[in-house]
XYZ file of N, CA and C in Angstrom:
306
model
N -3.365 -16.624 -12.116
C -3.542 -15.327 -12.719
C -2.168 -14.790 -13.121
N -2.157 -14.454 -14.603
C -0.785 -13.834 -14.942
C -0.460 -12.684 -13.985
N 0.677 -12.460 -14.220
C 1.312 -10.709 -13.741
C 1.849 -9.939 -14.962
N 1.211 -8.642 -15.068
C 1.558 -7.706 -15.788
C 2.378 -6.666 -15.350
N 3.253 -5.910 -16.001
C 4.190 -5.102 -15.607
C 3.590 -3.537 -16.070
N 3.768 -2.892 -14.725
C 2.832 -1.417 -15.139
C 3.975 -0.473 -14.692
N 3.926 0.314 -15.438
C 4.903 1.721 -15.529
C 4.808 2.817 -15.651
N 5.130 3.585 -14.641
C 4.905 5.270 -14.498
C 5.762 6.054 -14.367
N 5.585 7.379 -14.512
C 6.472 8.648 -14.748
C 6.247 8.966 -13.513
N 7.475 9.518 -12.474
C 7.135 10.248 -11.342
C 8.852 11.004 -11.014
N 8.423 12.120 -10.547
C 9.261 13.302 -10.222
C 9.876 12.188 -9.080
N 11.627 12.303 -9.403
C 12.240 11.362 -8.520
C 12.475 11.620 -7.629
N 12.570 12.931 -6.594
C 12.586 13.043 -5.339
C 10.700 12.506 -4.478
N 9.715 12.762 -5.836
C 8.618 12.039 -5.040
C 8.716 10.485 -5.054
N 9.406 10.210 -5.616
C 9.561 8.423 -5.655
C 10.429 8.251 -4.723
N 10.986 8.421 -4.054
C 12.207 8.468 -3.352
C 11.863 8.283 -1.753
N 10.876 10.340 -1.562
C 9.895 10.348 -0.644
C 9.109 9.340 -0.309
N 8.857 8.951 -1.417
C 7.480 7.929 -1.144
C 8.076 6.597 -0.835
N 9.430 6.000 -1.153
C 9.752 4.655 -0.916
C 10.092 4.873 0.948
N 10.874 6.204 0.843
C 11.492 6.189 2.136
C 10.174 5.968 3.065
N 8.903 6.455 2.958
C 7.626 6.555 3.757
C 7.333 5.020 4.105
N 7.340 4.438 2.850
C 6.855 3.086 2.541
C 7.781 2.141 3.419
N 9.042 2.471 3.336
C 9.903 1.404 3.969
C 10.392 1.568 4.994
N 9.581 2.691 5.889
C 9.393 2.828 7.225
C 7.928 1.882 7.396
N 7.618 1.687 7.180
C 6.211 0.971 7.156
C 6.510 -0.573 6.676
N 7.501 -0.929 6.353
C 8.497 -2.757 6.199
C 7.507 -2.450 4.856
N 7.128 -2.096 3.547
C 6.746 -2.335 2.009
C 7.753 -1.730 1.298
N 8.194 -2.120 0.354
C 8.569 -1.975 -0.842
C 7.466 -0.801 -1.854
N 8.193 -0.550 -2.807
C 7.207 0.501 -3.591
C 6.265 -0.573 -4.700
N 6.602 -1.622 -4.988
C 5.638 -2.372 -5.723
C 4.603 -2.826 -4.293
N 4.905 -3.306 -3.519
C 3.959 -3.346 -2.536
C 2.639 -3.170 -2.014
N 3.491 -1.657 -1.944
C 2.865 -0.554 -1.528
C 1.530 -0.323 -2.695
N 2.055 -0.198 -4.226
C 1.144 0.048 -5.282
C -0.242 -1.194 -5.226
N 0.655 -2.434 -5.120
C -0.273 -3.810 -4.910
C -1.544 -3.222 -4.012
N -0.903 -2.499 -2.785
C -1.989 -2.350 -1.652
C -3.100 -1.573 -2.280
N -2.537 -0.323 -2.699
C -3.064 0.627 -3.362
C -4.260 0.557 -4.455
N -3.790 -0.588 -5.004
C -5.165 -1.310 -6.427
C -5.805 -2.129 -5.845
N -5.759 -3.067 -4.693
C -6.453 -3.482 -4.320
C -7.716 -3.034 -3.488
N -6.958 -1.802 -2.893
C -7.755 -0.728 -1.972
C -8.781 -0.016 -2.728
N -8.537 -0.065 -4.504
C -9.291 0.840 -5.160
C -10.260 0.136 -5.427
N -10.064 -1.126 -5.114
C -10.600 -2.384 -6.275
C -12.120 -2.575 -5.438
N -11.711 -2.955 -4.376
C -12.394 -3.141 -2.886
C -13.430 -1.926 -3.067
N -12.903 -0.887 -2.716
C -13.638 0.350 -2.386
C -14.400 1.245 -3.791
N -13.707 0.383 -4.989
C -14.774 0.874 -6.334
C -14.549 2.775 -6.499
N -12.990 3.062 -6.035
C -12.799 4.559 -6.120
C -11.290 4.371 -5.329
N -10.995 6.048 -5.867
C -9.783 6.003 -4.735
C -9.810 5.578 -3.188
N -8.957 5.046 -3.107
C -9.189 4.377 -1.357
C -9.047 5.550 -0.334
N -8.866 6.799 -0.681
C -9.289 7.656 0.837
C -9.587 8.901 0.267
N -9.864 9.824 0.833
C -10.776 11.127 0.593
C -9.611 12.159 0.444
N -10.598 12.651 -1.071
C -9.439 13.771 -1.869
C -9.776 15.172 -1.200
N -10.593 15.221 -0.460
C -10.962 16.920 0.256
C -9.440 18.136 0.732
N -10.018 18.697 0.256
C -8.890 19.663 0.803
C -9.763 20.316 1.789
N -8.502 20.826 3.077
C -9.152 21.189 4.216
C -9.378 22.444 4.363
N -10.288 23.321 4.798
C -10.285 24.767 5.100
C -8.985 25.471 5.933
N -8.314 24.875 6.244
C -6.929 25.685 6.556
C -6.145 25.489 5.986
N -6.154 24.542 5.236
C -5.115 23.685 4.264
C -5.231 23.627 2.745
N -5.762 24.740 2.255
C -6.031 24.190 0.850
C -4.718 24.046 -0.226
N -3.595 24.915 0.255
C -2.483 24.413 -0.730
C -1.747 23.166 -0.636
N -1.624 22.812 0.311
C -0.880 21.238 0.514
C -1.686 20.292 1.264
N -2.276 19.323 0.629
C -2.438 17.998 1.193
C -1.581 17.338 2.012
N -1.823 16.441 3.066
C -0.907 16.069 3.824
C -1.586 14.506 4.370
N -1.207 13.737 3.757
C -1.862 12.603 4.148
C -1.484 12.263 5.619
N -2.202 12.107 6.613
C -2.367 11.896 8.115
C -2.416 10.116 8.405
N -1.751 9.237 8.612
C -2.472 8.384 8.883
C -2.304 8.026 10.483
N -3.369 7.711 11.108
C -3.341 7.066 12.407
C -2.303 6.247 13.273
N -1.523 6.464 14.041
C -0.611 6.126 14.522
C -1.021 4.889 14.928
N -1.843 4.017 14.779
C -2.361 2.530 15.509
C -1.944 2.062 13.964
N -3.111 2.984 13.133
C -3.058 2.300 11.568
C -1.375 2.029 10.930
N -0.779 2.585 11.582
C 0.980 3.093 11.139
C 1.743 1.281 12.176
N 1.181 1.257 12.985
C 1.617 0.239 14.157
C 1.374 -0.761 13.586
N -0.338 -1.532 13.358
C -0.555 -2.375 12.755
C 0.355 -2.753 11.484
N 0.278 -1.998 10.497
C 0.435 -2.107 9.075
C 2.326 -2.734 9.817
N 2.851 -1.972 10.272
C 4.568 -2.338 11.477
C 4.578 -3.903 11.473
N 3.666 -3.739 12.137
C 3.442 -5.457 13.175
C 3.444 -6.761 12.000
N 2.619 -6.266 11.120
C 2.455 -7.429 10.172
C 3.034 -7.216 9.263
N 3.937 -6.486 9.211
C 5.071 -6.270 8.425
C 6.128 -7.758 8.803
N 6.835 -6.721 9.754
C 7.354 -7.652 10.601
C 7.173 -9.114 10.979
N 5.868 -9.234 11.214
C 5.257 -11.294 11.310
C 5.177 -11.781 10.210
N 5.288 -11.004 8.676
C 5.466 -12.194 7.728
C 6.701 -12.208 7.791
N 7.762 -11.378 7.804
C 9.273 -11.303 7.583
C 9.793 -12.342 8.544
N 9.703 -12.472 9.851
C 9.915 -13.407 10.484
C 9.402 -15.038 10.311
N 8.243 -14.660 9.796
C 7.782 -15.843 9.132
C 7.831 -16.507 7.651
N 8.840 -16.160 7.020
C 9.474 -16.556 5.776
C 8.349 -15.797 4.759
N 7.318 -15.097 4.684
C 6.406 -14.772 3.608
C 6.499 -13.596 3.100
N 7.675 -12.512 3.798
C 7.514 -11.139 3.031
C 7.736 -10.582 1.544
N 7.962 -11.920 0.776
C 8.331 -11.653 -0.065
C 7.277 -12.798 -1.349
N 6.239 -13.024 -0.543
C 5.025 -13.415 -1.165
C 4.434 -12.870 -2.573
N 4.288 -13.248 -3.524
C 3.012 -12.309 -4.538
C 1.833 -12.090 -4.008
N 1.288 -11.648 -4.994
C -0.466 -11.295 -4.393
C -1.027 -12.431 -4.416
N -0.770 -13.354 -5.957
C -1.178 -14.486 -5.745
C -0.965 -15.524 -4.981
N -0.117 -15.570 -4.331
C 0.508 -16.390 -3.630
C -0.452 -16.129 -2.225
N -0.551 -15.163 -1.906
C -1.440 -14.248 -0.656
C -3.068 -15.150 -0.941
N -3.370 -14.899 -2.012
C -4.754 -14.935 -2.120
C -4.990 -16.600 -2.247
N -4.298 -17.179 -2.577
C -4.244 -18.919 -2.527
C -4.206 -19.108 -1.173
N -3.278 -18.694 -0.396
C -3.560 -18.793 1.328
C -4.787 -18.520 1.880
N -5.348 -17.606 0.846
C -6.265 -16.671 1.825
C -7.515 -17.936 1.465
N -7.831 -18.093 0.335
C -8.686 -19.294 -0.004
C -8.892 -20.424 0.353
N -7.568 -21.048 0.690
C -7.239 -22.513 1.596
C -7.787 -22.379 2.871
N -7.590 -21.133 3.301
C -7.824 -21.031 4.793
C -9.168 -20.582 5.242
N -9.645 -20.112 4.205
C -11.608 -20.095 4.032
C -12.233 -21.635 3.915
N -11.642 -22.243 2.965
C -11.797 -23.583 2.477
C -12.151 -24.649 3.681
N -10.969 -24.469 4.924
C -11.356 -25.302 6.245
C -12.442 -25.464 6.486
């Protein structure tokens, strides 16, 4: 499967924010986006809920689970140690197939 190159406009202290978030979490900002389309792809919509909260309606604040924050850590970390952090998607999904294939 080819790779296409996609490009967006974003206020650079939110790009910035958002890498620093990301690379506390061992992703990169292309990564991170990879995760992101796949999550949409999967789930046939945005991958988590746009509600604004009754105490909260001016700022959103995405919450995520401190296990979910650990995990996402952990396997950060076990491909990096294991020579793969720097895998494509395709490259991911050929593994992922071989290893169904058994």
């Amino acid at each position: 499967m080819a790779s296409t190159l996609v490009q967006i406009r974003v206020d650079e202290k939110l790009k910035d924010d958002a890498a620093t978030v990301y690379e506390d979490l061992g992703l990169d900002l292309s990564t991170a986006v990879r995760i992101f389309f796949k999550r949409s792809v999967a789930e046939n919509g945005i991958p988590f809920s746009m509600r604004l909260g009754n105490s909260d309606r001016d700022t959103v604040k995405a919450r995520i689970p401190q296990d979910v924050l650990s995990a996402m850590q952990a396997m950060s970390q076990s491909a990096a140690s294991n020579g793969i952090s720097d895998m494509s998607l395709e490259e991911i999904n050929t593994e992922i197939d071989a290893v169904r294939k058994r």
